[in-house]
Amino acid sequence: MDARLVAFQRLLDIMDELREKCPWDSVQTFETLRCLTIEETFELSEAIVDKNYPDMCKELGDLMLHIVFYAKVASETKLFDISDVLNQLCDKLIRRHPHIYGDVKAGDAQAVHENWEKIKLQKEGNRSVLGGVPHTAPSIIKAYRIQEKANGVGFDWNNEAEVWEKVQEEMVELKKEVDNQSDKIEDELGDVLFALVNYARFVHVNPDDALEKTNRKFIKRFQYIEEQAKLSGRKLTDMTLDEMEALWQESKQKES
């Protein structure tokens, strides 16, 4: 028997037993699991960014447990079960890949993406191209997905140069509102960020990944300043900006 099926059946059997016998597992609900699922997703994201593949394997297992857990809870009130989850997913994948399971032609990833969005609108009854973007997603991820989905139906810039021009235009408008101390600064800053996310997409960089790497880089360099200050018996608040900047540059040099 396929080892993958054996492993999955083992998980289902363990879930059944835990739900019946474990004091904690037996009282969980959709609502109590939700925040834990979000936490597990962030832990998986961290493992991916760190390229920590053993942790990635572990975190994928934790997410798999949550999927099985939700399906088990749902099956107890006959809402759906794990078979429904998997069969619905399989049906969707087949429906959205007519270039594999039908006679549609798709020569590259962009064509597949465009077909995917059209199928969601025409065959799956989505009322809006943007309907699949979660309202609660982090803003930078939401902006990226909104732009991707608009691109899927042909609403997009023609090239990278146009997008960069838009970034510069929005920067000028932001500076004007800041100089005038108007009440439109927040709106204009949002426009700048949205335009930058668009530019990132055109140069094939995920903006959330890029920002996370910069966050980590800043933390590492700042903590180096803290460590060096401690070694010299000083507090950061007693150091001048020039002294901290010198340590910052020292930290950068150690990275290269």
Coordinates of N, CA and C in Angstrom, one line a residue:
M1 N 0.8 -1.2 0.0 CA 0.0 0.0 0.0 C 0.9 1.3 0.0
D2 N 0.4 2.3 -0.6 CA 1.1 3.6 -0.7 C 1.4 4.1 0.7
A3 N 2.7 4.3 1.0 CA 3.1 4.8 2.3 C 2.5 6.1 2.7
R4 N 2.2 7.0 1.7 CA 1.5 8.2 2.0 C 0.1 8.0 2.5
L5 N -0.6 7.0 1.9 CA -2.0 6.7 2.4 C -1.9 6.1 3.8
V6 N -0.9 5.3 4.0 CA -0.8 4.6 5.3 C -0.6 5.7 6.4
A7 N 0.3 6.7 6.1 CA 0.6 7.8 7.1 C -0.6 8.6 7.3
F8 N -1.4 8.9 6.2 CA -2.6 9.8 6.4 C -3.6 9.0 7.2
Q9 N -3.8 7.7 7.0 CA -4.8 7.0 7.7 C -4.4 6.9 9.2
R10 N -3.1 6.8 9.4 CA -2.6 6.8 10.8 C -3.0 8.1 11.5
L11 N -2.8 9.2 10.8 CA -3.2 10.5 11.4 C -4.7 10.6 11.7
L12 N -5.5 10.1 10.8 CA -6.9 10.1 11.0 C -7.3 9.2 12.2
D13 N -6.7 8.1 12.3 CA -7.0 7.2 13.5 C -6.6 7.8 14.8
I14 N -5.4 8.5 14.8 CA -5.0 9.2 16.0 C -5.9 10.3 16.4
M15 N -6.4 11.0 15.4 CA -7.3 12.2 15.6 C -8.6 11.6 16.2
D16 N -9.1 10.5 15.7 CA -10.3 10.0 16.3 C -10.2 9.6 17.7
E17 N -9.0 9.0 18.0 CA -8.8 8.6 19.4 C -8.6 9.8 20.4
L18 N -7.8 10.8 19.9 CA -7.6 12.0 20.7 C -9.0 12.7 21.0
R19 N -9.8 12.8 20.0 CA -11.0 13.5 20.1 C -11.9 12.8 21.1
E20 N -11.8 11.5 21.2 CA -12.6 10.7 22.1 C -12.1 10.7 23.5
K21 N -10.8 10.6 23.7 CA -10.2 10.3 25.0 C -9.4 11.4 25.6
C22 N -8.9 12.4 24.9 CA -8.1 13.5 25.4 C -8.9 14.6 26.0
P23 N -8.7 15.0 27.3 CA -9.5 16.1 27.9 C -9.4 17.4 27.1
W24 N -8.2 17.7 26.5 CA -8.0 18.9 25.8 C -8.6 18.8 24.4
D25 N -8.2 17.8 23.6 CA -8.6 17.7 22.3 C -10.2 17.5 22.2
S26 N -10.8 16.9 23.1 CA -12.2 16.6 23.0 C -13.1 17.8 23.2
V27 N -12.5 18.9 23.7 CA -13.4 20.1 23.9 C -13.1 21.3 22.9
Q28 N -12.2 21.0 22.0 CA -11.9 22.1 21.0 C -13.0 22.3 20.0
T29 N -13.1 23.6 19.6 CA -14.1 23.9 18.6 C -13.4 24.7 17.4
F30 N -14.1 25.0 16.4 CA -13.6 25.8 15.3 C -13.0 27.1 15.9
E31 N -13.7 27.7 16.8 CA -13.3 29.0 17.3 C -12.0 28.9 18.1
T32 N -11.9 27.9 19.0 CA -10.7 27.8 19.8 C -9.5 27.4 19.0
L33 N -9.7 26.7 17.9 CA -8.5 26.3 17.0 C -8.0 27.4 16.1
R34 N -8.9 28.4 15.8 CA -8.6 29.4 14.8 C -7.3 30.1 15.1
C35 N -7.1 30.7 16.3 CA -5.9 31.5 16.6 C -4.7 30.6 16.6
L36 N -4.9 29.3 17.0 CA -3.7 28.4 17.0 C -3.3 28.1 15.6
T37 N -4.3 28.0 14.7 CA -4.0 27.8 13.2 C -3.2 28.9 12.7
I38 N -3.6 30.1 13.0 CA -2.9 31.3 12.5 C -1.4 31.3 13.0
E39 N -1.3 31.0 14.3 CA 0.1 30.9 14.9 C 0.9 29.9 14.2
E40 N 0.3 28.7 13.9 CA 1.1 27.7 13.2 C 1.5 28.1 11.8
T41 N 0.6 28.9 11.1 CA 0.9 29.4 9.8 C 2.1 30.3 9.8
F42 N 2.1 31.2 10.8 CA 3.3 32.1 10.9 C 4.6 31.3 11.2
E43 N 4.5 30.3 12.0 CA 5.7 29.5 12.3 C 6.2 28.8 11.1
L44 N 5.3 28.3 10.2 CA 5.7 27.8 8.9 C 6.3 28.8 8.1
S45 N 5.7 30.0 8.0 CA 6.3 31.1 7.3 C 7.7 31.4 7.7
E46 N 8.0 31.4 9.0 CA 9.3 31.7 9.6 C 10.3 30.6 9.1
A47 N 9.9 29.4 9.2 CA 10.8 28.3 8.8 C 11.1 28.4 7.3
I48 N 10.2 28.9 6.5 CA 10.4 29.0 5.0 C 11.5 30.1 4.8
V49 N 11.2 31.3 5.5 CA 12.2 32.4 5.3 C 13.6 32.0 5.8
D50 N 13.6 31.3 6.9 CA 14.9 30.8 7.4 C 15.6 29.7 6.6
K51 N 14.8 29.1 5.7 CA 15.3 27.9 5.0 C 15.6 26.8 5.9
N52 N 14.8 26.7 7.0 CA 15.0 25.7 8.0 C 14.1 24.5 7.6
Y53 N 14.6 23.6 6.8 CA 13.7 22.6 6.2 C 13.2 21.5 7.3
P54 N 14.0 21.2 8.3 CA 13.5 20.3 9.3 C 12.3 20.9 10.0
D55 N 12.4 22.2 10.4 CA 11.3 22.9 11.0 C 10.1 23.1 10.1
M56 N 10.4 23.3 8.8 CA 9.3 23.4 7.8 C 8.5 22.1 7.7
C57 N 9.2 21.0 7.8 CA 8.6 19.7 7.8 C 7.7 19.5 9.0
K58 N 8.2 19.9 10.1 CA 7.4 19.8 11.4 C 6.2 20.7 11.3
E59 N 6.4 22.0 10.9 CA 5.3 22.9 10.8 C 4.2 22.5 9.8
L60 N 4.6 21.9 8.7 CA 3.6 21.4 7.8 C 2.8 20.3 8.5
G61 N 3.4 19.5 9.3 CA 2.7 18.5 10.0 C 1.7 19.1 11.0
D62 N 2.1 20.2 11.6 CA 1.2 20.9 12.6 C 0.0 21.4 11.8
L63 N 0.2 22.0 10.6 CA -0.9 22.5 9.8 C -1.8 21.4 9.4
M64 N -1.2 20.3 9.0 CA -2.0 19.1 8.6 C -2.9 18.6 9.7
L65 N -2.3 18.6 10.9 CA -3.1 18.2 12.1 C -4.4 19.2 12.2
H66 N -4.2 20.4 12.0 CA -5.3 21.4 12.2 C -6.4 21.1 11.1
I67 N -6.0 20.8 9.9 CA -6.9 20.5 8.8 C -7.8 19.3 9.2
V68 N -7.1 18.3 9.6 CA -7.8 17.1 10.0 C -8.7 17.3 11.3
F69 N -8.2 18.2 12.2 CA -8.9 18.5 13.4 C -10.2 19.2 13.0
Y70 N -10.2 20.2 12.2 CA -11.4 20.9 11.7 C -12.4 20.0 11.1
A71 N -11.9 19.1 10.2 CA -12.7 18.2 9.5 C -13.4 17.2 10.5
K72 N -12.6 16.8 11.5 CA -13.2 15.9 12.5 C -14.3 16.6 13.3
V73 N -14.1 17.8 13.8 CA -15.1 18.5 14.5 C -16.3 18.7 13.6
A74 N -16.1 19.0 12.4 CA -17.3 19.2 11.5 C -18.0 17.9 11.3
S75 N -17.3 16.8 11.2 CA -18.0 15.5 10.9 C -18.9 15.1 12.1
E76 N -18.6 15.6 13.3 CA -19.4 15.2 14.4 C -20.8 15.8 14.4
T77 N -21.0 16.9 13.7 CA -22.3 17.5 13.5 C -22.8 17.4 12.1
K78 N -22.1 16.5 11.3 CA -22.5 16.2 9.9 C -22.5 17.5 9.0
L79 N -21.5 18.4 9.3 CA -21.4 19.6 8.4 C -20.6 19.1 7.2
F80 N -19.5 18.4 7.4 CA -18.7 17.9 6.3 C -17.6 17.0 7.0
D81 N -16.9 16.2 6.2 CA -15.8 15.4 6.8 C -14.6 15.5 5.9
I82 N -13.5 14.8 6.3 CA -12.2 15.0 5.5 C -12.4 14.5 4.1
S83 N -13.2 13.6 3.8 CA -13.4 13.2 2.4 C -14.0 14.3 1.6
D84 N -15.0 15.0 2.2 CA -15.6 16.2 1.5 C -14.5 17.2 1.2
V85 N -13.7 17.5 2.2 CA -12.6 18.5 2.0 C -11.7 18.1 0.9
L86 N -11.2 16.9 0.9 CA -10.3 16.4 -0.1 C -10.9 16.3 -1.5
N87 N -12.1 15.8 -1.6 CA -12.8 15.6 -2.9 C -13.2 17.0 -3.5
Q88 N -13.6 17.9 -2.6 CA -13.9 19.3 -3.1 C -12.6 19.9 -3.7
L89 N -11.5 19.7 -3.0 CA -10.2 20.3 -3.5 C -9.8 19.6 -4.8
C90 N -9.9 18.3 -4.9 CA -9.5 17.6 -6.1 C -10.4 18.1 -7.3
D91 N -11.7 18.2 -7.1 CA -12.6 18.7 -8.1 C -12.2 20.1 -8.6
K92 N -11.9 21.0 -7.6 CA -11.5 22.3 -7.9 C -10.2 22.4 -8.8
L93 N -9.2 21.6 -8.4 CA -7.9 21.5 -9.1 C -8.1 21.1 -10.5
I94 N -9.0 20.1 -10.7 CA -9.3 19.6 -12.1 C -10.0 20.6 -12.9
R95 N -11.0 21.3 -12.3 CA -11.7 22.3 -12.9 C -10.9 23.5 -13.3
R96 N -9.9 23.9 -12.5 CA -9.1 25.0 -12.8 C -7.8 24.7 -13.6
H97 N -7.7 23.5 -14.0 CA -6.5 23.1 -14.8 C -7.0 22.5 -16.1
P98 N -7.8 23.2 -16.9 CA -8.3 22.6 -18.1 C -7.2 22.3 -19.1
H99 N -6.1 22.9 -19.0 CA -4.9 22.7 -19.9 C -4.3 21.3 -19.6
I100 N -4.6 20.8 -18.4 CA -4.2 19.4 -18.1 C -5.3 18.4 -18.2
Y101 N -6.5 18.7 -17.8 CA -7.6 17.8 -17.8 C -8.6 18.1 -18.8
G102 N -8.3 19.0 -19.7 CA -9.2 19.3 -20.8 C -8.5 19.7 -22.1
D103 N -9.1 20.5 -23.0 CA -8.5 20.8 -24.2 C -8.0 22.2 -24.4
V104 N -8.0 22.9 -23.2 CA -7.5 24.3 -23.2 C -6.0 24.4 -23.4
K105 N -5.5 25.4 -24.1 CA -4.0 25.5 -24.3 C -3.5 26.6 -23.3
A106 N -2.4 26.3 -22.7 CA -1.8 27.3 -21.8 C -0.3 27.1 -21.9
G107 N 0.4 28.0 -22.6 CA 1.8 27.8 -22.8 C 2.7 28.3 -21.7
D108 N 2.2 29.1 -20.8 CA 3.1 29.6 -19.7 C 2.3 29.8 -18.5
A109 N 3.1 30.2 -17.4 CA 2.4 30.4 -16.1 C 1.4 31.5 -16.1
Q110 N 1.7 32.5 -16.9 CA 0.8 33.7 -17.0 C -0.6 33.3 -17.6
A111 N -0.5 32.4 -18.6 CA -1.8 32.0 -19.2 C -2.6 31.1 -18.3
V112 N -1.9 30.3 -17.5 CA -2.5 29.4 -16.5 C -3.2 30.3 -15.4
H113 N -2.5 31.4 -15.0 CA -3.1 32.3 -14.0 C -4.3 33.0 -14.5
E114 N -4.3 33.4 -15.8 CA -5.4 34.1 -16.4 C -6.6 33.2 -16.5
N115 N -6.4 32.0 -16.9 CA -7.5 31.0 -17.0 C -8.1 30.7 -15.7
W116 N -7.2 30.6 -14.6 CA -7.6 30.3 -13.3 C -8.7 31.4 -12.8
E117 N -8.3 32.7 -13.0 CA -9.2 33.7 -12.6 C -10.5 33.7 -13.4
K118 N -10.5 33.5 -14.7 CA -11.7 33.4 -15.5 C -12.6 32.3 -15.1
I119 N -12.0 31.2 -14.8 CA -12.8 30.0 -14.3 C -13.6 30.3 -13.0
K120 N -12.9 31.0 -12.1 CA -13.5 31.4 -10.8 C -14.7 32.3 -11.1
L121 N -14.6 33.2 -12.0 CA -15.7 34.1 -12.3 C -16.8 33.4 -13.1
Q122 N -16.5 32.7 -14.1 CA -17.5 32.2 -15.0 C -18.1 30.9 -14.6
K123 N -17.3 30.0 -13.9 CA -17.9 28.7 -13.6 C -18.1 28.5 -12.1
E124 N -17.5 29.3 -11.3 CA -17.7 29.1 -9.8 C -18.5 30.2 -9.2
G125 N -19.0 31.1 -10.0 CA -20.0 32.1 -9.5 C -19.4 33.1 -8.6
N126 N -18.1 33.4 -8.6 CA -17.5 34.5 -7.8 C -18.1 35.8 -8.3
R127 N -18.6 36.6 -7.4 CA -19.2 37.9 -7.9 C -18.2 38.9 -8.2
S128 N -17.0 38.8 -7.7 CA -16.0 39.8 -8.0 C -14.6 39.1 -8.2
V129 N -13.8 39.6 -9.1 CA -12.5 39.1 -9.3 C -11.7 39.1 -8.0
L130 N -12.0 40.2 -7.2 CA -11.2 40.4 -5.9 C -11.9 39.7 -4.7
G131 N -12.9 38.9 -5.0 CA -13.7 38.3 -3.9 C -12.9 37.3 -3.1
G132 N -11.9 36.7 -3.6 CA -11.1 35.7 -2.9 C -10.0 36.2 -2.0
V133 N -9.8 37.5 -2.0 CA -8.8 38.1 -1.1 C -9.3 38.3 0.3
P134 N -8.8 37.6 1.3 CA -9.3 37.7 2.6 C -9.2 39.1 3.2
H135 N -10.3 39.5 3.8 CA -10.3 40.9 4.4 C -9.3 41.0 5.5
T136 N -9.0 39.9 6.2 CA -8.2 40.0 7.4 C -6.7 39.8 7.0
A137 N -6.4 39.6 5.8 CA -5.0 39.4 5.4 C -4.1 40.7 5.7
P138 N -2.9 40.5 6.1 CA -2.0 41.7 6.3 C -2.0 42.6 5.0
S139 N -2.0 43.9 5.2 CA -2.2 44.8 4.1 C -1.3 44.7 3.0
I140 N 0.0 44.4 3.2 CA 0.9 44.3 2.1 C 0.7 43.0 1.3
I141 N 0.2 41.9 1.9 CA -0.1 40.7 1.2 C -1.4 40.9 0.5
K142 N -2.3 41.6 1.1 CA -3.6 41.9 0.4 C -3.4 42.7 -0.8
A143 N -2.6 43.8 -0.8 CA -2.3 44.6 -1.9 C -1.7 43.7 -3.1
Y144 N -0.8 42.9 -2.7 CA -0.1 42.0 -3.7 C -1.2 41.1 -4.4
R145 N -2.0 40.5 -3.6 CA -3.0 39.6 -4.1 C -4.1 40.3 -5.0
I146 N -4.5 41.5 -4.5 CA -5.4 42.3 -5.3 C -4.9 42.6 -6.7
Q147 N -3.6 43.0 -6.7 CA -3.0 43.3 -8.0 C -2.8 42.1 -8.9
E148 N -2.5 40.9 -8.3 CA -2.4 39.7 -9.0 C -3.7 39.3 -9.7
K149 N -4.8 39.4 -8.9 CA -6.1 39.0 -9.4 C -6.6 40.0 -10.5
A150 N -6.3 41.3 -10.3 CA -6.6 42.2 -11.4 C -5.9 41.9 -12.7
N151 N -4.6 41.5 -12.5 CA -3.8 41.1 -13.6 C -4.4 39.9 -14.3
G152 N -5.0 39.0 -13.6 CA -5.5 37.8 -14.1 C -6.6 38.0 -15.2
V153 N -7.3 39.2 -15.1 CA -8.3 39.5 -16.1 C -7.9 40.7 -17.0
G154 N -6.6 40.9 -17.0 CA -6.0 41.9 -18.0 C -6.0 43.3 -17.5
F155 N -6.4 43.6 -16.2 CA -6.3 45.0 -15.7 C -5.0 45.2 -15.1
D156 N -4.0 45.7 -15.8 CA -2.7 45.9 -15.3 C -1.9 46.9 -16.1
W157 N -0.7 47.2 -15.6 CA 0.2 48.1 -16.3 C 0.8 47.3 -17.5
N158 N 1.3 48.0 -18.5 CA 1.9 47.3 -19.6 C 3.3 46.9 -19.3
N159 N 4.1 47.6 -18.5 CA 5.5 47.3 -18.3 C 6.0 47.9 -17.0
E160 N 7.2 47.4 -16.7 CA 7.9 47.9 -15.4 C 8.1 49.4 -15.4
A161 N 8.5 50.0 -16.6 CA 8.8 51.4 -16.6 C 7.6 52.2 -16.2
E162 N 6.4 51.8 -16.7 CA 5.2 52.5 -16.3 C 4.9 52.5 -14.8
V163 N 5.1 51.4 -14.3 CA 4.9 51.2 -12.8 C 5.9 52.1 -12.0
W164 N 7.1 52.1 -12.4 CA 8.1 53.0 -11.7 C 7.7 54.4 -11.9
E165 N 7.2 54.8 -13.0 CA 6.8 56.2 -13.2 C 5.7 56.5 -12.2
K166 N 4.8 55.5 -12.0 CA 3.7 55.7 -11.1 C 4.2 55.9 -9.7
V167 N 5.2 55.1 -9.3 CA 5.8 55.2 -8.0 C 6.3 56.6 -7.8
Q168 N 7.1 57.1 -8.7 CA 7.6 58.4 -8.6 C 6.6 59.5 -8.5
E169 N 5.5 59.3 -9.3 CA 4.4 60.3 -9.3 C 3.7 60.3 -7.9
E170 N 3.5 59.1 -7.3 CA 2.9 59.1 -6.0 C 3.8 59.6 -4.9
M171 N 5.2 59.5 -5.1 CA 6.1 60.0 -4.1 C 6.0 61.6 -4.1
V172 N 5.9 62.1 -5.4 CA 5.8 63.6 -5.5 C 4.5 64.1 -4.8
E173 N 3.4 63.4 -5.0 CA 2.2 63.8 -4.4 C 2.2 63.7 -2.9
L174 N 2.9 62.6 -2.4 CA 3.1 62.5 -0.9 C 3.9 63.6 -0.3
K175 N 5.0 64.0 -1.0 CA 5.8 65.0 -0.5 C 5.1 66.4 -0.5
K176 N 4.3 66.6 -1.5 CA 3.5 67.8 -1.5 C 2.5 67.9 -0.4
E177 N 1.8 66.8 -0.1 CA 0.9 66.8 1.1 C 1.6 67.0 2.4
V178 N 2.8 66.3 2.5 CA 3.6 66.5 3.8 C 4.0 67.9 3.9
D179 N 4.5 68.5 2.9 CA 5.0 69.9 2.9 C 3.8 70.9 3.3
N180 N 2.6 70.5 2.9 CA 1.4 71.4 3.2 C 0.8 71.0 4.5
Q181 N 1.3 69.9 5.1 CA 0.7 69.4 6.3 C -0.8 69.2 6.2
S182 N -1.2 68.6 5.1 CA -2.6 68.4 4.8 C -3.2 67.2 5.5
D183 N -4.5 67.0 5.3 CA -5.1 65.8 5.9 C -5.1 64.6 5.0
K184 N -4.3 64.7 3.9 CA -4.3 63.7 2.9 C -3.0 62.9 2.9
I185 N -2.2 63.1 3.9 CA -0.9 62.4 4.0 C -1.0 60.9 4.1
E186 N -1.9 60.5 4.9 CA -2.1 59.0 5.1 C -2.6 58.4 3.7
D187 N -3.5 59.1 3.0 CA -4.0 58.5 1.8 C -2.8 58.4 0.7
E188 N -2.0 59.5 0.7 CA -0.9 59.5 -0.3 C 0.1 58.5 0.1
L189 N 0.4 58.3 1.4 CA 1.4 57.3 1.8 C 0.9 55.9 1.4
G190 N -0.4 55.7 1.6 CA -1.0 54.4 1.1 C -0.8 54.2 -0.4
D191 N -1.0 55.3 -1.2 CA -0.8 55.2 -2.6 C 0.6 54.8 -3.0
V192 N 1.6 55.4 -2.2 CA 3.0 55.1 -2.5 C 3.3 53.6 -2.2
L193 N 2.8 53.2 -1.1 CA 3.0 51.8 -0.7 C 2.4 50.8 -1.7
F194 N 1.1 51.1 -2.1 CA 0.5 50.3 -3.1 C 1.2 50.3 -4.4
A195 N 1.7 51.4 -4.8 CA 2.5 51.5 -6.1 C 3.8 50.7 -6.0
L196 N 4.5 50.8 -4.8 CA 5.7 50.0 -4.6 C 5.4 48.5 -4.6
V197 N 4.3 48.1 -4.0 CA 4.0 46.7 -4.1 C 3.8 46.3 -5.6
N198 N 3.2 47.1 -6.3 CA 3.0 46.8 -7.8 C 4.3 46.7 -8.5
Y199 N 5.2 47.6 -8.1 CA 6.6 47.6 -8.8 C 7.3 46.3 -8.4
A200 N 7.2 45.9 -7.1 CA 7.8 44.7 -6.7 C 7.3 43.5 -7.5
R201 N 6.0 43.5 -7.7 CA 5.4 42.4 -8.5 C 6.0 42.4 -9.9
F202 N 6.2 43.6 -10.5 CA 6.7 43.6 -11.9 C 8.2 43.2 -12.0
V203 N 8.9 43.4 -10.9 CA 10.4 42.9 -10.9 C 10.5 41.6 -10.2
H204 N 9.4 40.9 -10.1 CA 9.3 39.5 -9.6 C 9.9 39.3 -8.2
V205 N 9.5 40.2 -7.3 CA 9.9 40.1 -5.9 C 8.6 40.2 -5.1
N206 N 8.5 39.2 -4.1 CA 7.4 39.3 -3.2 C 7.7 40.3 -2.2
P207 N 6.9 41.4 -2.1 CA 7.2 42.5 -1.2 C 7.1 42.1 0.3
D208 N 6.3 41.2 0.6 CA 6.2 40.8 2.0 C 7.5 40.0 2.4
D209 N 8.0 39.2 1.5 CA 9.3 38.5 1.8 C 10.4 39.5 1.9
A210 N 10.4 40.5 0.9 CA 11.5 41.5 0.9 C 11.5 42.3 2.2
L211 N 10.3 42.7 2.7 CA 10.2 43.5 3.9 C 10.6 42.7 5.1
E212 N 10.2 41.4 5.1 CA 10.6 40.5 6.3 C 12.1 40.3 6.4
K213 N 12.8 40.2 5.2 CA 14.2 40.0 5.2 C 14.9 41.3 5.7
T214 N 14.3 42.5 5.3 CA 14.9 43.7 5.8 C 14.6 43.9 7.3
N215 N 13.5 43.5 7.8 CA 13.2 43.5 9.2 C 14.2 42.7 10.0
R216 N 14.5 41.5 9.5 CA 15.5 40.6 10.2 C 16.9 41.2 10.1
K217 N 17.2 41.8 9.0 CA 18.5 42.5 8.8 C 18.7 43.6 9.8
F218 N 17.6 44.4 10.0 CA 17.7 45.5 10.9 C 17.8 45.0 12.3
I219 N 17.0 44.0 12.7 CA 17.1 43.4 14.1 C 18.5 43.0 14.3
K220 N 19.1 42.2 13.4 CA 20.5 41.7 13.6 C 21.5 42.8 13.8
R221 N 21.4 43.8 13.0 CA 22.4 44.9 13.1 C 22.2 45.8 14.4
F222 N 20.9 46.0 14.7 CA 20.6 46.8 15.9 C 21.1 46.0 17.2
Q223 N 20.8 44.7 17.2 CA 21.2 43.9 18.3 C 22.7 43.8 18.5
Y224 N 23.5 44.0 17.3 CA 24.9 44.0 17.4 C 25.3 45.3 18.1
I225 N 24.6 46.4 17.8 CA 24.9 47.7 18.6 C 24.7 47.5 20.0
E226 N 23.6 46.8 20.4 CA 23.3 46.6 21.8 C 24.4 45.8 22.5
E227 N 24.8 44.7 21.8 CA 25.8 43.8 22.3 C 27.1 44.6 22.6
Q228 N 27.5 45.4 21.6 CA 28.8 46.1 21.7 C 28.7 47.2 22.8
A229 N 27.6 47.8 22.9 CA 27.4 48.8 24.0 C 27.5 48.1 25.4
K230 N 26.9 46.9 25.5 CA 27.0 46.2 26.7 C 28.4 45.7 27.1
L231 N 29.1 45.3 26.0 CA 30.5 44.9 26.2 C 31.4 46.0 26.7
S232 N 31.0 47.2 26.3 CA 31.8 48.4 26.7 C 31.3 49.0 28.0
G233 N 30.3 48.4 28.6 CA 29.7 48.9 29.8 C 28.9 50.1 29.7
R234 N 28.3 50.3 28.5 CA 27.5 51.6 28.3 C 26.1 51.2 27.9
K235 N 25.2 52.2 28.1 CA 23.8 52.1 27.7 C 23.6 52.7 26.3
L236 N 22.7 52.2 25.6 CA 22.4 52.9 24.3 C 22.0 54.3 24.4
T237 N 21.3 54.6 25.5 CA 20.8 56.0 25.7 C 22.0 57.0 26.0
D238 N 23.2 56.4 26.4 CA 24.3 57.2 26.6 C 25.2 57.4 25.4
M239 N 24.9 56.7 24.3 CA 25.7 56.8 23.1 C 25.2 57.8 22.2
T240 N 26.1 58.4 21.4 CA 25.7 59.4 20.4 C 25.2 58.7 19.1
L241 N 24.5 59.3 18.3 CA 24.0 58.8 17.0 C 25.2 58.3 16.2
D242 N 26.3 59.2 16.2 CA 27.5 58.8 15.4 C 28.1 57.5 15.9
E243 N 28.2 57.3 17.2 CA 28.7 56.1 17.8 C 27.9 54.9 17.4
M244 N 26.6 55.0 17.4 CA 25.7 53.9 17.1 C 25.8 53.6 15.6
E245 N 25.9 54.7 14.8 CA 26.1 54.5 13.3 C 27.4 53.8 13.0
A246 N 28.4 54.1 13.7 CA 29.7 53.4 13.5 C 29.6 51.9 13.7
L247 N 28.9 51.6 14.8 CA 28.7 50.2 15.1 C 27.8 49.5 14.1
W248 N 26.8 50.3 13.6 CA 25.9 49.8 12.5 C 26.7 49.4 11.3
Q249 N 27.6 50.3 10.9 CA 28.5 50.0 9.7 C 29.4 48.9 10.0
E250 N 29.9 48.7 11.2 CA 30.8 47.6 11.6 C 30.0 46.3 11.4
S251 N 28.7 46.3 11.9 CA 27.9 45.1 11.7 C 27.7 44.7 10.3
K252 N 27.5 45.7 9.4 CA 27.3 45.5 8.0 C 28.6 44.9 7.4
Q253 N 29.7 45.4 7.8 CA 31.0 44.8 7.3 C 31.2 43.4 7.6
K254 N 30.7 43.0 8.8 CA 30.9 41.6 9.3 C 30.0 40.7 8.5
E255 N 28.9 41.2 7.9 CA 28.0 40.4 7.1 C 28.6 40.0 5.7
S256 N 29.5 40.9 5.2 CA 30.0 40.7 3.9 C 31.2 39.8 3.8

